[in-house]
Coordinates of C-alpha atoms in Angstrom, one line a residue:
L1 CA 0.0 0.0 0.0
L2 CA 1.2 3.5 -0.8
Q3 CA 0.3 4.8 2.6
N4 CA 2.7 2.4 4.2
S5 CA 5.5 3.2 1.8
S6 CA 8.3 5.6 2.8
R7 CA 8.5 6.8 -0.8
A8 CA 4.9 7.5 -1.7
Y9 CA 4.8 9.8 -4.8
S10 CA 2.5 10.4 -7.7
V11 CA 4.4 10.0 -10.9
I12 CA 8.0 10.8 -10.3
P13 CA 10.0 9.6 -7.3
P14 CA 11.5 12.3 -5.1
P15 CA 15.1 13.1 -5.9
R16 CA 17.8 11.8 -3.5
D17 CA 20.0 14.9 -3.6
T18 CA 20.4 18.3 -5.2
E19 CA 22.3 17.0 -8.2
E20 CA 19.5 14.5 -9.0
K21 CA 16.9 17.2 -8.4
D22 CA 18.6 19.6 -10.9
M23 CA 18.9 16.8 -13.5
M24 CA 15.2 15.9 -13.0
H25 CA 14.2 19.5 -13.5
R26 CA 16.2 19.8 -16.7
M27 CA 14.7 16.6 -18.1
L28 CA 11.2 17.7 -17.2
R29 CA 11.7 21.1 -18.8
V30 CA 12.9 19.4 -22.1
D31 CA 10.0 16.9 -22.1
H32 CA 7.5 19.7 -21.4
A33 CA 9.0 21.8 -24.1
G34 CA 8.6 18.9 -26.6
E35 CA 5.0 18.5 -25.7
Y36 CA 4.4 22.2 -25.9
G37 CA 6.1 22.4 -29.3
A38 CA 4.0 19.4 -30.6
N39 CA 0.8 21.2 -29.6
R40 CA 1.9 24.3 -31.4
I41 CA 2.8 22.3 -34.5
Y42 CA -0.7 20.8 -34.5
A43 CA -2.2 24.2 -34.1
G44 CA -0.4 25.4 -37.1
Q45 CA -1.4 22.3 -39.1
M46 CA -5.0 22.9 -38.2
A47 CA -4.8 26.5 -39.3
V48 CA -3.6 25.4 -42.7
L49 CA -5.2 22.0 -43.2
G50 CA -8.1 22.0 -40.7
R51 CA -10.7 22.2 -43.4
S52 CA -9.1 19.6 -45.6
R53 CA -10.0 15.9 -45.6
T54 CA -7.0 15.3 -43.3
G55 CA -8.3 17.9 -40.8
P56 CA -10.2 15.3 -38.6
L57 CA -7.1 13.1 -38.3
I58 CA -4.9 16.1 -37.4
Q59 CA -7.5 17.1 -34.8
Q60 CA -7.6 13.6 -33.3
M61 CA -3.8 13.6 -33.0
W62 CA -3.8 17.1 -31.5
D63 CA -6.4 16.1 -28.9
Q64 CA -4.0 13.3 -27.8
E65 CA -1.1 15.8 -27.6
R66 CA -3.2 18.1 -25.5
K67 CA -3.7 15.4 -23.0
H68 CA 0.1 14.8 -22.9
L69 CA 0.7 18.5 -22.4
A70 CA -1.9 18.7 -19.6
K71 CA -0.2 15.8 -17.8
F72 CA 3.3 17.5 -18.1
N73 CA 1.8 20.7 -16.8
E74 CA 0.6 18.8 -13.8
I75 CA 4.0 17.1 -13.3
L76 CA 5.8 20.4 -13.5
A77 CA 3.5 22.0 -10.9
E78 CA 3.7 19.0 -8.6
N79 CA 7.5 19.1 -8.7
R80 CA 7.8 22.9 -8.7
V81 CA 9.7 22.9 -12.0
R82 CA 9.6 26.1 -14.1
P83 CA 9.0 25.6 -17.8
T84 CA 11.8 26.5 -20.2
A85 CA 12.3 30.2 -20.8
L86 CA 12.1 29.5 -24.5
L87 CA 8.3 28.8 -24.5
P88 CA 7.6 32.1 -26.4
L89 CA 10.0 30.9 -29.1
W90 CA 8.4 27.4 -29.1
N91 CA 5.0 29.0 -29.4
L92 CA 5.9 30.9 -32.6
A93 CA 8.3 28.4 -34.1
G94 CA 6.1 25.4 -33.5
F95 CA 3.1 27.1 -35.1
V96 CA 5.1 28.3 -38.1
L97 CA 6.7 24.8 -38.6

């Protein structure tokens, strides 16, 4: 049972030391940036192809990516990890891509 465990956690185990914490924060930032970028790419695809016959498929894939991003947003908040400072760039670059 989780309540009897000395390492009860939601998704990510707590880091053992500062070095591990810093590494975990960097990895989470990179993963979150990837999910954010993917969402922006799908937004751009929908802006261009949303009314085409591939639009419904793109929308379905984007809906899945939105769930991934929502989960990463939760994980960042739970672990008090700041997102990358490059999100404004990812916002624009992902959409344009």
